[in-house]
Short mmCIF file of C-alpha atoms in Angstrom, two decimals:
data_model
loop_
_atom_site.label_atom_id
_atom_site.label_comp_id
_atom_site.label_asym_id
_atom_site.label_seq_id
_atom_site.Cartn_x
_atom_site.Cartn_y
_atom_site.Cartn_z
CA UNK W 30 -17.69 7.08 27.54
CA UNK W 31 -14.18 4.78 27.10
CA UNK W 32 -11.98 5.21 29.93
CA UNK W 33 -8.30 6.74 29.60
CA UNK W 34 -7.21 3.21 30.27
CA UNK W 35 -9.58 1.75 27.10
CA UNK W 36 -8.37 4.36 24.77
CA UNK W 37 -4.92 4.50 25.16
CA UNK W 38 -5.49 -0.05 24.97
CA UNK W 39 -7.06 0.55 22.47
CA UNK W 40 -4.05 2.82 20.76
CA UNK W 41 -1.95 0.20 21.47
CA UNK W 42 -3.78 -2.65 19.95
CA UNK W 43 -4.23 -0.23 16.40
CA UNK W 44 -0.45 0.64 16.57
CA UNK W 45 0.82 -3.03 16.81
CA UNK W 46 2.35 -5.07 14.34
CA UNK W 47 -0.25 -8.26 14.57
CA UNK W 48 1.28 -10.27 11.45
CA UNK W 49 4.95 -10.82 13.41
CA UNK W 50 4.81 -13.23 16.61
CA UNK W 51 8.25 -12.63 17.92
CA UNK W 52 7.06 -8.51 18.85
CA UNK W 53 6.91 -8.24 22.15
CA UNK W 54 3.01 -8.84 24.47
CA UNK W 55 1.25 -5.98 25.24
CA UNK W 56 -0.44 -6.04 28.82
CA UNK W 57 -3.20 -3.89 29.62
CA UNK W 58 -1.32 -0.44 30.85
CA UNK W 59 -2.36 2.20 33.64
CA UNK W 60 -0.56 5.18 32.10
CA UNK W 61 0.70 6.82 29.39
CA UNK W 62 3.94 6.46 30.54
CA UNK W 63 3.21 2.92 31.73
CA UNK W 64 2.68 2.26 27.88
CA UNK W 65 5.83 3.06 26.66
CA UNK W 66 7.27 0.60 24.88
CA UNK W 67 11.17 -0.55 25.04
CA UNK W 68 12.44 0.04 21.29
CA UNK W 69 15.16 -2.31 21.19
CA UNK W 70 12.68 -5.14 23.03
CA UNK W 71 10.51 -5.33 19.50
CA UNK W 72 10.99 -7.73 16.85
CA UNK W 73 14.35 -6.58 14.39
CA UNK W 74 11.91 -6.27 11.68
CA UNK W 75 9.53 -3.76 13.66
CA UNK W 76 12.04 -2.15 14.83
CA UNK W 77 13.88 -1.51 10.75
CA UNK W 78 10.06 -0.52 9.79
CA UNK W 79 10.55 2.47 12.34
CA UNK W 80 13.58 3.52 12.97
CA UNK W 81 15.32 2.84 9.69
CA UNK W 82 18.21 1.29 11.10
CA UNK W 83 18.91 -2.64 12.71
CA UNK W 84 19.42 -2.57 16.38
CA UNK W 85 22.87 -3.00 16.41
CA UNK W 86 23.25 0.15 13.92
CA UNK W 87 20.87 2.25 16.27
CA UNK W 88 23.34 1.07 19.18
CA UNK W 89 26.55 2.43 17.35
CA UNK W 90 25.03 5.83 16.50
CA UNK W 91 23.69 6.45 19.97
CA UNK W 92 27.22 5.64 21.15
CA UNK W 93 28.43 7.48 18.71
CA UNK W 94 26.15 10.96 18.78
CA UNK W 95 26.49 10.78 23.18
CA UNK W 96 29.13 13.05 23.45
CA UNK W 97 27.77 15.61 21.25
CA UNK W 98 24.88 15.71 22.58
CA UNK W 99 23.74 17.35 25.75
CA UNK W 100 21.58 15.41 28.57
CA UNK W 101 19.64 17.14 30.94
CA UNK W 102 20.41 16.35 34.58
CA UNK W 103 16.56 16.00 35.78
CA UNK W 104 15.08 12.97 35.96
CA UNK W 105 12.48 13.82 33.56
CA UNK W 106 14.64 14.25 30.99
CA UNK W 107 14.33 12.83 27.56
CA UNK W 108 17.50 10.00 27.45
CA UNK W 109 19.60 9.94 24.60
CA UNK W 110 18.26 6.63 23.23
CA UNK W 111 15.09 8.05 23.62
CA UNK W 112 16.81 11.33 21.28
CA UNK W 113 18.17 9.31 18.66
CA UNK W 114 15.05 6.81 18.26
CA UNK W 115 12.76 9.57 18.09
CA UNK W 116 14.80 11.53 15.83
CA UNK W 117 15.52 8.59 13.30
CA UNK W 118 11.28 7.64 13.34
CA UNK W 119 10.94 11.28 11.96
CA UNK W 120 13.51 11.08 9.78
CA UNK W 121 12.47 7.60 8.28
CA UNK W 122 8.57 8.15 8.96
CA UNK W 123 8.58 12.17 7.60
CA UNK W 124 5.57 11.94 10.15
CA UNK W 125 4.62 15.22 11.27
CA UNK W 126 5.97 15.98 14.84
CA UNK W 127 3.12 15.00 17.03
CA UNK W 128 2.28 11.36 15.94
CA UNK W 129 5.61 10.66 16.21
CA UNK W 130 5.39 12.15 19.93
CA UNK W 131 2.51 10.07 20.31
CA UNK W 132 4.13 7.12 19.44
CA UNK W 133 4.04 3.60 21.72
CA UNK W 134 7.85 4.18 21.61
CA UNK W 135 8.25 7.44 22.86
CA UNK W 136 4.93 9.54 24.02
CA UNK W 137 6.18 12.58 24.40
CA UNK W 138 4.92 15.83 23.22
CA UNK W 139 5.55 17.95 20.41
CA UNK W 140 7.30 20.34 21.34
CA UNK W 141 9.55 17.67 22.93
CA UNK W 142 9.83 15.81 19.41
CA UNK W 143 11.19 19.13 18.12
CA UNK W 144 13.94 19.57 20.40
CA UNK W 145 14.62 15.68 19.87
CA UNK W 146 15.11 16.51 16.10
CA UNK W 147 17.08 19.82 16.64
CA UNK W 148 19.71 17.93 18.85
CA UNK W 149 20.30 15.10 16.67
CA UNK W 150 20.82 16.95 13.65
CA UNK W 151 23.19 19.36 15.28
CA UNK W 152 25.18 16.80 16.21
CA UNK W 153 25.07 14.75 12.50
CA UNK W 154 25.76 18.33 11.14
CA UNK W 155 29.22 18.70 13.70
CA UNK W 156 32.12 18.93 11.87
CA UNK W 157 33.92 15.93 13.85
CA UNK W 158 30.60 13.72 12.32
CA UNK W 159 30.12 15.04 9.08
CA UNK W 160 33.60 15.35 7.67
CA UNK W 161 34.00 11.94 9.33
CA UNK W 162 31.05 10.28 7.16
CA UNK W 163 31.20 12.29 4.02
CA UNK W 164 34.49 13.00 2.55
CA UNK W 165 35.25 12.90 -1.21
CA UNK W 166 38.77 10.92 -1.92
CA UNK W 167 41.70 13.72 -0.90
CA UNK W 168 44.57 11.38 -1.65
CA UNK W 169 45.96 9.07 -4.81
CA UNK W 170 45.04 6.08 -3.12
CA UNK W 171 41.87 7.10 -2.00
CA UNK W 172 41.28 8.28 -5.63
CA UNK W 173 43.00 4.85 -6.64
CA UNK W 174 40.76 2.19 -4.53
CA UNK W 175 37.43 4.19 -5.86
CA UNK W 176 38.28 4.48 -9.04
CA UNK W 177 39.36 0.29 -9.03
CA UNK W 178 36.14 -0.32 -7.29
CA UNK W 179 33.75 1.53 -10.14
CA UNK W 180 35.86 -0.25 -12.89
CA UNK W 181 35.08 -3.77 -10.96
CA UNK W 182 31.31 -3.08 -10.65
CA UNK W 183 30.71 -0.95 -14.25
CA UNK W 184 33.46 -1.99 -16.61
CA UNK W 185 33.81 1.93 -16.97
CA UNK W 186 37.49 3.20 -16.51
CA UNK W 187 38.58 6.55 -14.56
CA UNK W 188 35.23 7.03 -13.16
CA UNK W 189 35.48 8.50 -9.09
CA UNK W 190 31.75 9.73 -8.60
CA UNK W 191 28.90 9.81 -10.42
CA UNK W 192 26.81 13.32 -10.03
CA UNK W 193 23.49 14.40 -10.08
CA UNK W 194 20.94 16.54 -8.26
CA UNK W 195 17.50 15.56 -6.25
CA UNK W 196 15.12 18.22 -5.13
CA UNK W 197 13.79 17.76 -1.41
CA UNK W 198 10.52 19.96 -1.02
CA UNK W 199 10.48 22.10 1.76
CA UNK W 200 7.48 24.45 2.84
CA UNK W 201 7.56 28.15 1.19
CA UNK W 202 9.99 29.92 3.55
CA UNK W 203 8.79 33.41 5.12
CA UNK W 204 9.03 36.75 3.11
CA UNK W 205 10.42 38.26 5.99
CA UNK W 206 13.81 36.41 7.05
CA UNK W 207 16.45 38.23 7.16
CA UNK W 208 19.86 37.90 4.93
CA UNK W 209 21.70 35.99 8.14
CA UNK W 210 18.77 32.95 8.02
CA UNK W 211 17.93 32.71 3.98
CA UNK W 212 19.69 34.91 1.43
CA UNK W 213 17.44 33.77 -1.07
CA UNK W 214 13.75 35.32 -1.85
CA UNK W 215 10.71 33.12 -1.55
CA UNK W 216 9.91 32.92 -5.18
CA UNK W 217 13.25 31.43 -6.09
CA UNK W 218 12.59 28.42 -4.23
CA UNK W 219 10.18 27.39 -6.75
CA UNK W 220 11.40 24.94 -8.80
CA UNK W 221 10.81 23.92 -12.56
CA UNK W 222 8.04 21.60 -11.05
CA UNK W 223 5.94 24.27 -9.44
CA UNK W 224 6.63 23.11 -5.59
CA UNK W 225 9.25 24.59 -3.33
CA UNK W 226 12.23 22.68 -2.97
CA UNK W 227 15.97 22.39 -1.80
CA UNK W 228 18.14 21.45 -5.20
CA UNK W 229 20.52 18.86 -3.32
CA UNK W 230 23.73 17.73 -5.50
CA UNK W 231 24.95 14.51 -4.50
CA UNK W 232 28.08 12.44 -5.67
CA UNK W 233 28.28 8.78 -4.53
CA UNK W 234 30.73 5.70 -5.45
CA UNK W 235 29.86 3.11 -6.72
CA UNK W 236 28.53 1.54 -3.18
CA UNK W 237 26.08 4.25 -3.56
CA UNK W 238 28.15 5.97 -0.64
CA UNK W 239 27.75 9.52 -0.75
CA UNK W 240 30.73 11.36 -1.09
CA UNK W 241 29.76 15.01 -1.37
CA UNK W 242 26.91 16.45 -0.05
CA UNK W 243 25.56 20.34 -1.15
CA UNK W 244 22.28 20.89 -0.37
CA UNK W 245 22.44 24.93 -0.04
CA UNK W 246 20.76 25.84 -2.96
CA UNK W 247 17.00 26.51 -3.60
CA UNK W 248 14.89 24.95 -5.94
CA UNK W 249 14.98 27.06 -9.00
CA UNK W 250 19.11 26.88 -8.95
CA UNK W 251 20.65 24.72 -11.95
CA UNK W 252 22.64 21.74 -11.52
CA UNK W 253 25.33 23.47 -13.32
CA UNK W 254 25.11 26.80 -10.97
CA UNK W 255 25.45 24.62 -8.10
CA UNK W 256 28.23 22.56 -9.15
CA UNK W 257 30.20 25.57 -10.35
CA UNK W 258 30.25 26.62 -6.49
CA UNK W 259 30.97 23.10 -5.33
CA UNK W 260 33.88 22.46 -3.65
CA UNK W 261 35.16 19.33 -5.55
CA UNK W 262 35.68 21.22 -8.55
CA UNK W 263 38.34 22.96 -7.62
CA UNK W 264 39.85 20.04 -6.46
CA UNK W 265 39.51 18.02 -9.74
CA UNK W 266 40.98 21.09 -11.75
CA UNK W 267 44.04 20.75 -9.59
CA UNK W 268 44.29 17.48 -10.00
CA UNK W 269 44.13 17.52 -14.17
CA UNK W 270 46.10 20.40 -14.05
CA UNK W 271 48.75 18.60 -12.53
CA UNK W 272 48.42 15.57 -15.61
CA UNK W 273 46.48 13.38 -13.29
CA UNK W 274 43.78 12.92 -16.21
CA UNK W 275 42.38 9.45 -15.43
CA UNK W 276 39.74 10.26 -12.74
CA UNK W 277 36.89 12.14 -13.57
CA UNK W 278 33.08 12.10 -12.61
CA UNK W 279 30.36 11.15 -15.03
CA UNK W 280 26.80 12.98 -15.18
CA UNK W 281 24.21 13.71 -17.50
CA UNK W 282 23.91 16.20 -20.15
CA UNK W 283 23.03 18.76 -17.88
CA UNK W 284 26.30 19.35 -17.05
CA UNK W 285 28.94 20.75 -19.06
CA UNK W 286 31.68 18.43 -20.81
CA UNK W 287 34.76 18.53 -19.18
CA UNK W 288 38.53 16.44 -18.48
CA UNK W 289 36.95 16.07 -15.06
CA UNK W 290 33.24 15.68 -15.62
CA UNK W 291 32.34 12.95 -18.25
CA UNK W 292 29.03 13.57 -19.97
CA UNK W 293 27.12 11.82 -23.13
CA UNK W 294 27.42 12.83 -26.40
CA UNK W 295 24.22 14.92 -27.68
CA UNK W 296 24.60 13.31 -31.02
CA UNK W 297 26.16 9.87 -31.65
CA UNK W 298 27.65 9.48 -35.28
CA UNK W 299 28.65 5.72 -35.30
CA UNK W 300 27.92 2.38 -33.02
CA UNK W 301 31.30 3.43 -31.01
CA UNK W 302 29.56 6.61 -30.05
CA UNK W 303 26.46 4.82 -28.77
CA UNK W 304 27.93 1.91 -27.02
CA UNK W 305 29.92 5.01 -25.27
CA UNK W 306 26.90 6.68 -24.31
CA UNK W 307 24.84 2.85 -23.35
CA UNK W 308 28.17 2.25 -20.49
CA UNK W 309 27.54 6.01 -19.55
CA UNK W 310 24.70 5.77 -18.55
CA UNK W 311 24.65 2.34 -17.06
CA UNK W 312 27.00 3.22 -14.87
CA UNK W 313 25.94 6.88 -14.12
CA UNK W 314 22.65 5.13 -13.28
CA UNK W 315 24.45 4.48 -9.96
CA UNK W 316 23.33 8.10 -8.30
CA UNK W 317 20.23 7.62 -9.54
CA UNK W 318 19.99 4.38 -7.47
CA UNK W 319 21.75 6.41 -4.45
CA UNK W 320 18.93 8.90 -4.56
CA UNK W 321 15.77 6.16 -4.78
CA UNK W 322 17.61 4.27 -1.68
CA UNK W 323 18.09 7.44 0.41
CA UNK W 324 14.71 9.05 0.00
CA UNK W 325 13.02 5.11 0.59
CA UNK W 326 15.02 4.71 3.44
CA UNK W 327 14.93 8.24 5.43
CA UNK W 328 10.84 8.92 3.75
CA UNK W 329 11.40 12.83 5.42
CA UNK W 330 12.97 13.62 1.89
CA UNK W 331 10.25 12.41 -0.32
CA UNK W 332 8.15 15.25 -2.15
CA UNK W 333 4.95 13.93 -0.62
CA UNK W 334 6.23 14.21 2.99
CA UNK W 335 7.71 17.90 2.79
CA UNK W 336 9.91 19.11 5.23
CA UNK W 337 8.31 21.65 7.66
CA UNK W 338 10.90 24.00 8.13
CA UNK W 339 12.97 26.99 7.21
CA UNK W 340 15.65 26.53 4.68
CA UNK W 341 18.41 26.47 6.51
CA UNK W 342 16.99 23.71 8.90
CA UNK W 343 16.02 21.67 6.02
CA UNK W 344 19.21 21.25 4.51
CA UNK W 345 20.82 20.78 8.05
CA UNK W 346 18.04 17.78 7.95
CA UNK W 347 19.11 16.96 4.33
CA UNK W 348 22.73 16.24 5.98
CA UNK W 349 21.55 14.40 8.67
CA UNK W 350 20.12 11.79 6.41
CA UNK W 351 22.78 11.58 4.24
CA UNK W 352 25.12 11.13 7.41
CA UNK W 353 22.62 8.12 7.96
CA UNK W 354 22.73 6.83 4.50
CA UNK W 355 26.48 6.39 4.21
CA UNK W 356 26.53 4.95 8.15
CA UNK W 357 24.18 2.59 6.72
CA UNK W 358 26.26 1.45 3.14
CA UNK W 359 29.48 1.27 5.76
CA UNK W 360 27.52 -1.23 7.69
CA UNK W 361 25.72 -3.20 4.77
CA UNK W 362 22.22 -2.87 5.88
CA UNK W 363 20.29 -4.05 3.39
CA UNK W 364 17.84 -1.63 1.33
CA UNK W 365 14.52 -0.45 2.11
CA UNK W 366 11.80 -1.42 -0.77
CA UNK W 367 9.09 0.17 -0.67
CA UNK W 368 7.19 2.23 -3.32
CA UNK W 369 7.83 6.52 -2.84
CA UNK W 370 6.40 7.06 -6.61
CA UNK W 371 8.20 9.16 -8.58
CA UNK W 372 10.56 11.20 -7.29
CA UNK W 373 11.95 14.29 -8.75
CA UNK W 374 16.02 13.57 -9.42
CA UNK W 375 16.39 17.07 -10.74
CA UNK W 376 17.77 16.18 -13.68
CA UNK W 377 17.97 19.29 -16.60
CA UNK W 378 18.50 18.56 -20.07
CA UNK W 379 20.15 21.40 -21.73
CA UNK W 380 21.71 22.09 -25.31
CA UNK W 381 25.22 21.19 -25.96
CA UNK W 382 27.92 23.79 -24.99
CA UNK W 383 28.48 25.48 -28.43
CA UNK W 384 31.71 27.40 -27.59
CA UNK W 385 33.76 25.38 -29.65
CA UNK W 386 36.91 27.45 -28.88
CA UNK W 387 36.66 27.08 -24.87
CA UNK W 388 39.89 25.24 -23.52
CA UNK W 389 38.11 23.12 -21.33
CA UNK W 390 35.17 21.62 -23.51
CA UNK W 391 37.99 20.75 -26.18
CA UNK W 392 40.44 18.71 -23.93
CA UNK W 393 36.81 17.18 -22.38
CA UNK W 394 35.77 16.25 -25.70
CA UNK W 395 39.38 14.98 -26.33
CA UNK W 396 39.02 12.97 -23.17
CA UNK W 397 35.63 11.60 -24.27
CA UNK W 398 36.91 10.55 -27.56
CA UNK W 399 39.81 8.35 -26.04
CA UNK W 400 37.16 6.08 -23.55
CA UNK W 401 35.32 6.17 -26.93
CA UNK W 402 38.31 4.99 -28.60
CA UNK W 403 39.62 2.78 -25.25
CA UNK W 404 35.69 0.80 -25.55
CA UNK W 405 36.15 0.09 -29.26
CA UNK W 406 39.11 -1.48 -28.89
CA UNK W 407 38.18 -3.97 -26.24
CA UNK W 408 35.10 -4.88 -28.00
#
């Protein structure tokens, strides 16, 4: 019978990265402990393929999470390195708890793992963090330098966000939870797919940073539902109602047409029309983009992985990663390609809004008509 000492050389041996010569040796090891290995004393690329993040990235958001995050005095404490890293290899893994516990990196146990994860996403979910790292423009020349940057990249004027929803799946949540953890029955977590999911709306720029985040709703809600309750709506009514009618959002035609939300048109009569709709969608293409690099990058999101928690804790997670995501567009790191299949970008196509005399859908349509217009005249 192999010794403790064979098996766990043996773990070692199956866990290593053999192809890269700059990872660190291995020597034979006495303990479990013993065979911890330092994180940041791996090669950079080993280190990406685990923990999502470059070294010097995973160094600014441990500084950066210490002081909301609480340390146990004992000397057997987990350290909050050891937090972070073992939070962000769930995250960018979607590993279930205990091989990430069992990790060269960290071996620890699961229930350990858990309370890793818990305190890391409590603190990406703090306000101070959050509101820090996902904030949709509040002022003109926030709007301003967004709007410029979308026109530089897409050639498509008075566009500040693209929108669309992904859903995340999640596990079906108990019947019993009261109206203080879920407010929402089982059932309606079902989405038009047949899995249980979170219905996450996200709006980025046009660096794929993600400036609004709502990922309260369950599967089965519409796109339209959810950003009827969004809190950049009201915003962007203010705005227009105050003759600021140059910045809008652009989405698909699940959405309803609007001054503020740009969508295609159902029906295009004439080669103005469709060149409209061709620029629409290039350049709305851009969330669509945002969603493939967050769910490739932090793999906890994908529908094969499937988060293992209650509703509420998934979307905290859901936040978490799209702290991450924009932490990692503010620092450039480049993107993570590899395959996740086909991911579900919730995406609803719906009728055209036939109330011809609502207010709204006939100054959006009047809007519409004048990029329409604005695009045939520069061609």
């Amino acid at each position: 019978m192999a010794t403790f000492n064979e098996i766990a050389w043996f773990i070692l041996l199956q866990d290593n990265d053999q192809n890269n010569e700059n990872d660190v040796p291995y020597n034979r090891l006495q303990t479990k402990r013993d065979a911890v290995v330092d994180p940041f004393m791996i090669s950079d690329r080993l280190f990406i393929k685990n923990f999502r993040l470059p070294k010097n990235v995973a160094r600014f958001l441990i500084e950066m999470l210490a002081p909301y995050v609480k340390i146990q005095s004992r000397s057997s404490a987990v350290s909050l390195d050891n937090k972070v890293l073992i939070a962000l290899h769930f995250f960018g893994t979607g590993s279930y708890q205990s091989p990430v516990g069992n990790s060269r990196f960290t071996s620890v146990s699961q229930p350990t793992v858990s309370r890793c994860v818990n305190d890391i996403v409590s603190a990406l979910n703090h306000s101070e963090i959050f509101n820090k790292w996902i904030k949709f423009p509040s002022n003109m020349q926030e709007l301003i330098e967004v709007r410029n940057c979308f026109y530089r990249k897409t050639k498509f004027p008075g566009v500040i966000g693209c929108i669309d929803c992904t859903h995340v799946a999640i596990i079906p949540p108990p019947a019993n939870l009261n109206l203080n953890e879920n407010p929402y029955p089982e059932h309606i977590y079902v989405n038009r797919k047949g899995y249980h999911s979170i219905n996450v709306q996200l709006i980025c720029d046009a660096n794929l940073k993600v400036l609004n985040v709502n990922a309260l709703f369950p599967g089965s809600t519409h796109d339209t539902h959810i950003w009827n309750n969004s809190n950049v709506l009201p915003f962007l009514k203010e705005l227009h109602a105050h003759n600021y009618n140059d910045f809008y959002l652009l989405g698909d035609s699940g959405y309803p047409l609007r001054q503020w939300l740009i969508t295609p048109i159902t029906n295009p009569n004439n080669e103005a029309e469709e060149y409209f709709n061709t620029a629409q969608m290039a350049c709305r293409s851009i969330i669509e983009r945002c969603n493939g690099v967050l769910k490739q990058r932090f793999r906890c999101l994908i529908k094969d992985r499937t988060l293992h928690y209650k509703p509420e804790k998934s979307s905290a997670i859901i936040n978490a990663c799209v702290v991450l995501h924009n932490i990692c567009v503010s620092f450039k790191v480049p993107e993570i390609n590899e395959e996740i299949g086909d991911f579900d970008k919730g995406m609803y196509q719906v009728a055209a809004d036939l109330n011809h005399r609502n207010r709204d859908l006939i100054l959006g349509r009047q809007q519409r008509d004048k990029i329409v217009r604005l695009f045939q005249n520069h061609n």
